[in-house]
Steps between C-alpha positions, in 0.01 A plus 500: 500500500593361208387174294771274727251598790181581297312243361109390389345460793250665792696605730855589645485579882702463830830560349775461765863644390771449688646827697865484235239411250647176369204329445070535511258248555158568461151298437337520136153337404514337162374219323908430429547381873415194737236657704322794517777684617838414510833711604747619246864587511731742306877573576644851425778416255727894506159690531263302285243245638586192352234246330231417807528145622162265627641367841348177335320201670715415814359826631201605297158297539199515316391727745574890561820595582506902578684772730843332523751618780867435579630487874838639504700302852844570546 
């Protein structure tokens, strides 16, 4: 990946795309976040991932947030 998904940092794990691959969200551990661990968001903009997003504070604690899933209901 690229530096819009890349960036200083431990890790990069649990990425979840979506099956039409419009978007990823994954956790990364950096000292840039509000926790340990916090989950991360990047849109596919006509085949390139677009700059990654922090979900922010109304759903990332100071805590670990890892392993992120997304329930498809019709």
């Amino acid at each position: 990946m690229e530096s819009e998904i890349n960036s200083i940092g431990k890790w990069i794990t649990y990425s979840y795309i979506t099956q039409d691959e419009s978007y990823m969200i994954y956790d990364f551990k950096s000292d840039l976040g509000f926790g340990d661990s916090d989950l991360y968001i990047s849109f596919n903009k006509s085949g390139k991932w677009a700059k990654t997003n922090n979900f922010g504070s109304k759903i990332t604690t100071d805590q670990t947030e890892m392993a992120t899933s997304v329930s498809i209901d019709d």
